[in-house]
Amino acid sequence: MDLIHKFLIIVSGILSVISCIFVLPILSLFRILRFCIRSVLREKLAGKVVLITGASSGIGEHLAYEYAKHGASLALVARREELLATVAGKAKELGAPEAIVIKADVSKLQDCKRFVDETINHFGKLDCLVNNAGIITIGLFEEEGCITNYTSIMNVNFWGSVNATHFALPHLRNCKGRIVVIGSTGGWFNMPGISVYNASKVAQQSFFETLRIELASDIGITIVTPGVVTTPLASDEVLNESNLWWIPRYSAEDCAKAIVNSARRGDEYLTEPAWMQSVFIWVMLFPEIMNIVRRLILIASGKTSSQKWKSCNNIGSLESLDPNPKT
């Protein structure tokens, strides 16, 4: 058995070198051609039905406006019904034929089933599910006194998108629809102070990458990994507490526009802003250096106190904010 593994180490190394020299250039050319073709033949959204979670503000709000501009009907889901009504009204002004409001909490299984059922009962179909809802807490893992405080992060960021997808799949399959997953660069660039948030986004991405394989071409999946976007969960206070104030923020409006265009092209992945793709390459090629950089960021921020953790936890909690992604 040891000989087999040694043989595989040698063969895999040789194949990797050959792939980089010969396969990668051909694959890159194919990707460029596919991008050009899909950019011309983008999906028409007029008459389509799009369900968006966490639609009361931030990226979710602006996604509603972008889909509305393309003539899609909307099912808007969040906990803050009054804000949802305002978003729905503006979406109609921008071109949405219909926009219904559904007050729900994605962390609750029955709520996920209910908002999918209400969408189907009203429109008769579902063409696109946008899993946008998400929350965050700031603080060092070692200093958290009650580990159960992290449960809500997984319930919203991971299980919220998984459960909504579970109930939506049969309807999406009927329309050969699409799932748009709003993840985070935190899924592959793990900044200190948001450990469980990062983990929830890793789990989310892994789940939908696996689901993409299982569904084959029946349902398209676009996984989005935004950087720091201007949303309620990326406020000045949160960014200062997490020592991310120095990272340029990307507007929610521009991010939403890029996401809708990417979904219409049928992209499998999207990272916004685009320069963050370089950071991904650095993380893959120079992990030791990037780990030092992140450690220096933590040191520069100073040791987080328990009171600081509590303050930022309240900012991102279900009690104070509707689920809206920070990144």
Coordinates of C-alpha atoms in Angstrom, one line a residue:
M1 CA 0.0 0.0 0.0
D2 CA 2.9 2.4 0.8
L3 CA 4.3 1.7 -2.7
I4 CA 1.0 2.6 -4.3
H5 CA 0.8 5.9 -2.4
K6 CA 4.4 6.8 -3.3
F7 CA 3.6 6.0 -7.0
L8 CA 0.5 8.2 -6.9
I9 CA 2.6 11.0 -5.4
I10 CA 5.0 10.9 -8.3
V11 CA 2.3 10.5 -11.0
S12 CA 0.0 13.2 -9.6
G13 CA 3.0 15.6 -9.5
I14 CA 3.9 14.9 -13.1
L15 CA 0.3 15.2 -14.2
S16 CA -0.1 18.5 -12.4
V17 CA 2.9 20.0 -14.2
I18 CA 1.6 18.7 -17.5
S19 CA -1.9 20.1 -16.8
C20 CA -0.5 23.6 -16.0
I21 CA 1.6 23.7 -19.2
F22 CA -0.9 22.2 -21.7
V23 CA -4.4 22.0 -20.2
L24 CA -4.6 25.3 -18.4
P25 CA -4.1 27.5 -21.5
I26 CA -6.7 25.6 -23.5
L27 CA -9.1 25.7 -20.6
S28 CA -8.5 29.5 -20.1
L29 CA -9.3 30.1 -23.8
F30 CA -12.5 28.0 -23.5
R31 CA -13.5 30.1 -20.5
I32 CA -13.0 33.4 -22.3
L33 CA -15.0 32.2 -25.3
R34 CA -17.8 30.9 -23.1
F35 CA -17.9 34.2 -21.2
C36 CA -18.2 36.2 -24.5
I37 CA -21.0 33.9 -25.8
R38 CA -22.9 34.0 -22.6
S39 CA -22.5 37.8 -22.3
V40 CA -24.3 38.1 -25.6
L41 CA -26.9 35.5 -25.0
R42 CA -27.9 36.4 -21.5
E43 CA -31.0 35.0 -19.9
K44 CA -34.1 37.2 -20.3
L45 CA -35.7 37.8 -17.0
A46 CA -39.0 39.4 -18.1
G47 CA -41.9 37.2 -16.8
K48 CA -39.6 35.2 -14.4
V49 CA -40.3 34.9 -10.7
V50 CA -37.4 35.6 -8.3
L51 CA -37.5 34.9 -4.5
I52 CA -35.0 36.9 -2.5
T53 CA -34.3 36.3 1.2
G54 CA -32.9 39.1 3.4
A55 CA -34.5 41.6 0.9
S56 CA -35.2 44.5 3.3
S57 CA -31.8 46.2 3.0
G58 CA -28.2 45.9 1.8
I59 CA -27.4 43.5 -1.1
G60 CA -30.9 41.9 -1.0
E61 CA -32.6 45.2 -1.4
H62 CA -30.6 46.2 -4.4
L63 CA -30.9 42.8 -5.9
A64 CA -34.7 43.3 -5.8
Y65 CA -34.2 46.6 -7.7
E66 CA -31.9 45.0 -10.4
Y67 CA -34.3 42.1 -11.0
A68 CA -37.2 44.6 -11.2
K69 CA -35.4 46.6 -13.9
H70 CA -35.3 43.4 -16.0
G71 CA -39.0 42.8 -15.6
A72 CA -39.0 40.0 -13.1
S73 CA -41.7 39.4 -10.5
L74 CA -40.5 39.3 -7.0
A75 CA -41.1 37.5 -3.7
L76 CA -39.3 39.4 -1.0
V77 CA -38.6 37.7 2.3
A78 CA -37.2 39.2 5.5
R79 CA -38.3 39.9 9.1
R80 CA -38.9 43.6 8.9
E81 CA -42.2 43.8 7.0
E82 CA -42.4 47.6 6.8
L83 CA -39.0 47.9 5.1
L84 CA -39.9 45.1 2.8
A85 CA -43.1 47.0 1.7
T86 CA -40.9 50.0 0.9
V87 CA -38.6 47.9 -1.2
A88 CA -41.5 46.2 -3.0
G89 CA -43.0 49.6 -3.8
K90 CA -39.8 50.9 -5.3
A91 CA -39.3 47.6 -7.2
K92 CA -42.7 48.0 -8.9
E93 CA -41.7 51.6 -9.9
L94 CA -38.6 50.2 -11.5
G95 CA -40.4 47.7 -13.6
A96 CA -41.4 44.6 -11.5
P97 CA -44.9 43.5 -12.6
E98 CA -45.6 42.2 -9.1
A99 CA -43.7 42.2 -5.8
I100 CA -45.1 40.4 -2.8
V101 CA -43.9 40.7 0.7
I102 CA -43.4 37.7 3.0
K103 CA -42.4 38.3 6.6
A104 CA -40.3 35.3 7.7
D105 CA -37.2 34.2 9.5
V106 CA -34.9 31.9 7.5
S107 CA -33.5 30.3 10.6
K108 CA -36.9 28.6 11.1
L109 CA -37.6 25.5 9.0
Q110 CA -41.4 26.1 8.8
D111 CA -40.9 29.7 7.7
C112 CA -38.7 28.5 4.9
K113 CA -41.4 26.1 3.7
R114 CA -44.1 28.8 4.1
F115 CA -42.4 31.5 2.1
V116 CA -41.7 29.1 -0.8
D117 CA -45.3 27.8 -0.7
E118 CA -46.7 31.4 -0.6
T119 CA -44.5 32.2 -3.7
I120 CA -45.8 29.2 -5.6
N121 CA -49.4 29.8 -4.5
H122 CA -49.2 33.4 -5.7
F123 CA -47.2 33.1 -8.9
G124 CA -47.6 29.4 -9.8
K125 CA -43.9 29.0 -10.4
L126 CA -40.4 29.8 -9.2
D127 CA -37.5 30.6 -11.6
C128 CA -34.8 31.8 -9.3
L129 CA -34.0 31.5 -5.6
V130 CA -31.5 34.0 -4.1
N131 CA -30.1 32.9 -0.8
N132 CA -29.0 36.2 0.5
A133 CA -29.9 36.3 4.2
G134 CA -26.9 36.3 6.6
I135 CA -25.7 37.6 10.0
I136 CA -22.3 38.2 11.6
T137 CA -20.8 38.6 15.1
I138 CA -17.4 40.1 15.9
G139 CA -15.1 38.8 18.6
L140 CA -12.3 36.4 19.4
F141 CA -13.5 32.8 19.7
E142 CA -11.5 32.3 22.9
E143 CA -13.2 35.1 24.7
E144 CA -16.8 34.0 24.0
G145 CA -18.2 32.8 27.3
C146 CA -21.3 31.0 25.9
I147 CA -20.6 29.0 22.7
T148 CA -24.4 28.7 22.0
N149 CA -24.3 32.4 21.0
Y150 CA -22.8 31.3 17.7
T151 CA -25.8 29.0 16.9
S152 CA -27.8 31.7 15.2
I153 CA -25.0 32.4 12.7
M154 CA -25.1 28.8 11.4
N155 CA -28.9 28.7 11.6
V156 CA -29.2 31.8 9.3
N157 CA -26.1 31.6 7.1
F158 CA -26.0 27.9 6.5
W159 CA -29.3 26.2 7.4
G160 CA -31.3 29.2 6.2
S161 CA -30.0 28.8 2.7
V162 CA -30.1 24.9 2.8
N163 CA -33.7 24.8 4.1
A164 CA -35.0 27.4 1.6
T165 CA -33.3 25.5 -1.2
H166 CA -34.7 22.1 -0.1
F167 CA -38.3 23.4 -0.4
A168 CA -37.6 25.3 -3.6
L169 CA -35.8 22.6 -5.5
P170 CA -38.9 20.8 -7.0
H171 CA -40.2 24.1 -8.4
L172 CA -36.9 25.2 -9.7
R173 CA -36.5 21.9 -11.4
N174 CA -39.8 22.4 -13.2
C175 CA -38.5 25.7 -14.7
K176 CA -34.9 24.6 -15.1
G177 CA -34.2 27.6 -12.8
R178 CA -31.3 29.0 -10.9
I179 CA -30.0 29.3 -7.4
V180 CA -27.9 32.4 -6.5
V181 CA -25.9 32.0 -3.3
I182 CA -24.5 35.1 -1.6
G183 CA -21.5 33.7 0.2
S184 CA -18.4 35.7 1.3
T185 CA -14.7 36.0 0.6
G186 CA -14.5 35.0 4.3
G187 CA -15.1 31.5 3.0
W188 CA -11.6 31.4 1.7
F189 CA -9.9 34.4 3.2
N190 CA -10.5 33.8 6.9
M191 CA -10.1 37.1 8.8
P192 CA -9.6 36.8 12.6
G193 CA -12.5 37.8 14.8
I194 CA -15.2 36.3 12.7
S195 CA -14.3 32.6 13.0
V196 CA -17.8 31.1 13.1
Y197 CA -19.1 33.5 10.4
N198 CA -16.2 32.3 8.2
A199 CA -17.0 28.7 9.0
S200 CA -20.7 29.2 8.1
K201 CA -19.7 30.5 4.7
V202 CA -17.3 27.7 4.0
A203 CA -20.1 25.2 4.9
Q204 CA -22.5 27.1 2.6
Q205 CA -20.1 27.1 -0.3
S206 CA -19.2 23.4 0.1
F207 CA -22.9 22.4 0.2
F208 CA -23.8 24.3 -3.0
E209 CA -20.8 23.1 -4.8
T210 CA -21.8 19.5 -4.0
L211 CA -25.4 20.3 -4.9
R212 CA -24.3 21.6 -8.3
I213 CA -22.8 18.2 -9.1
E214 CA -25.9 16.4 -7.9
L215 CA -28.2 18.5 -10.0
A216 CA -26.1 18.5 -13.1
S217 CA -27.6 20.8 -15.7
D218 CA -31.1 20.7 -14.3
I219 CA -30.7 23.8 -12.1
G220 CA -27.9 26.3 -12.4
I221 CA -26.1 27.5 -9.3
T222 CA -24.1 30.8 -9.1
I223 CA -22.0 31.2 -6.0
V224 CA -21.1 34.8 -5.2
T225 CA -18.2 35.7 -2.8
P226 CA -18.4 39.5 -2.2
G227 CA -15.8 41.4 -0.3
V228 CA -16.7 44.2 2.1
V229 CA -19.9 45.6 0.8
T230 CA -21.7 48.7 2.1
T231 CA -24.6 47.1 4.1
P232 CA -26.0 47.5 7.6
L233 CA -23.6 44.7 8.7
A234 CA -20.6 46.5 7.3
S235 CA -21.1 49.7 9.2
D236 CA -18.2 51.9 10.4
E237 CA -18.6 50.5 13.9
V238 CA -18.4 46.8 12.8
L239 CA -15.5 47.5 10.5
N240 CA -13.6 49.4 13.2
E241 CA -14.2 46.6 15.7
S242 CA -12.9 43.9 13.3
N243 CA -10.1 46.2 12.1
L244 CA -11.2 46.0 8.5
W245 CA -11.8 49.8 8.2
W246 CA -8.9 50.0 5.7
I247 CA -10.5 47.7 3.1
P248 CA -12.2 49.7 0.3
R249 CA -16.0 49.1 0.5
Y250 CA -18.0 48.1 -2.6
S251 CA -21.4 49.7 -3.1
A252 CA -24.4 47.4 -2.6
E253 CA -25.9 48.8 -5.8
D254 CA -22.9 47.9 -8.0
C255 CA -22.5 44.5 -6.3
A256 CA -26.2 43.7 -7.0
K257 CA -25.8 44.7 -10.7
A258 CA -22.8 42.5 -11.1
I259 CA -24.6 39.6 -9.4
V260 CA -27.7 39.8 -11.7
N261 CA -25.5 40.1 -14.8
S262 CA -23.4 37.1 -13.6
A263 CA -26.6 35.0 -13.0
R264 CA -28.0 35.9 -16.4
R265 CA -24.7 34.7 -18.0
G266 CA -25.0 31.4 -16.1
D267 CA -21.7 31.8 -14.3
E268 CA -20.8 29.3 -11.7
Y269 CA -18.8 31.7 -9.6
L270 CA -18.5 35.5 -9.1
T271 CA -16.2 37.5 -6.8
E272 CA -16.9 41.2 -6.4
P273 CA -15.0 43.5 -6.4
A274 CA -13.0 41.8 -9.1
W275 CA -9.6 42.7 -7.5
M276 CA -10.4 40.2 -4.7
Q277 CA -9.7 37.4 -7.1
S278 CA -6.1 38.3 -6.8
V279 CA -6.3 37.8 -3.1
F280 CA -7.7 34.3 -3.6
I281 CA -4.7 33.5 -5.8
W282 CA -2.3 34.8 -3.1
V283 CA -4.1 32.7 -0.4
M284 CA -3.7 29.6 -2.6
L285 CA 0.0 30.2 -3.6
F286 CA 1.4 31.9 -0.5
P287 CA -0.6 30.6 2.5
E288 CA 2.3 31.2 4.9
I289 CA 2.6 34.9 4.0
M290 CA -1.1 35.5 4.0
N291 CA -1.3 33.9 7.5
I292 CA 1.3 36.4 8.7
V293 CA -0.6 39.2 7.2
R294 CA -3.8 38.2 9.0
R295 CA -2.0 37.7 12.2
L296 CA -0.6 41.2 12.0
I297 CA -4.1 42.6 11.4
L298 CA -5.2 40.9 14.6
I299 CA -2.3 42.3 16.5
A300 CA -2.9 45.8 15.2
S301 CA -6.6 45.6 16.3
G302 CA -5.6 44.9 19.9
K303 CA -6.9 42.1 22.1
T304 CA -10.7 42.1 21.9
S305 CA -12.5 42.5 25.2
S306 CA -15.6 40.6 26.2
Q307 CA -17.6 43.8 26.2
K308 CA -16.5 44.6 22.7
W309 CA -17.6 41.1 21.6
K310 CA -21.0 41.6 23.2
S311 CA -21.4 45.0 21.5
C312 CA -20.7 43.7 18.0
N313 CA -22.8 40.6 18.7
N314 CA -25.8 42.8 19.3
I315 CA -25.2 44.6 16.1
G316 CA -25.3 41.4 14.1
S317 CA -27.9 39.5 16.1
L318 CA -31.3 38.4 14.9
E319 CA -33.0 40.6 17.6
S320 CA -31.5 43.8 16.2
L321 CA -31.1 43.3 12.5
D322 CA -32.9 41.5 9.7
P323 CA -30.7 38.9 8.1
N324 CA -28.5 40.8 5.5
P325 CA -25.0 39.8 4.5
K326 CA -22.0 41.8 5.4
T327 CA -19.8 40.2 2.8

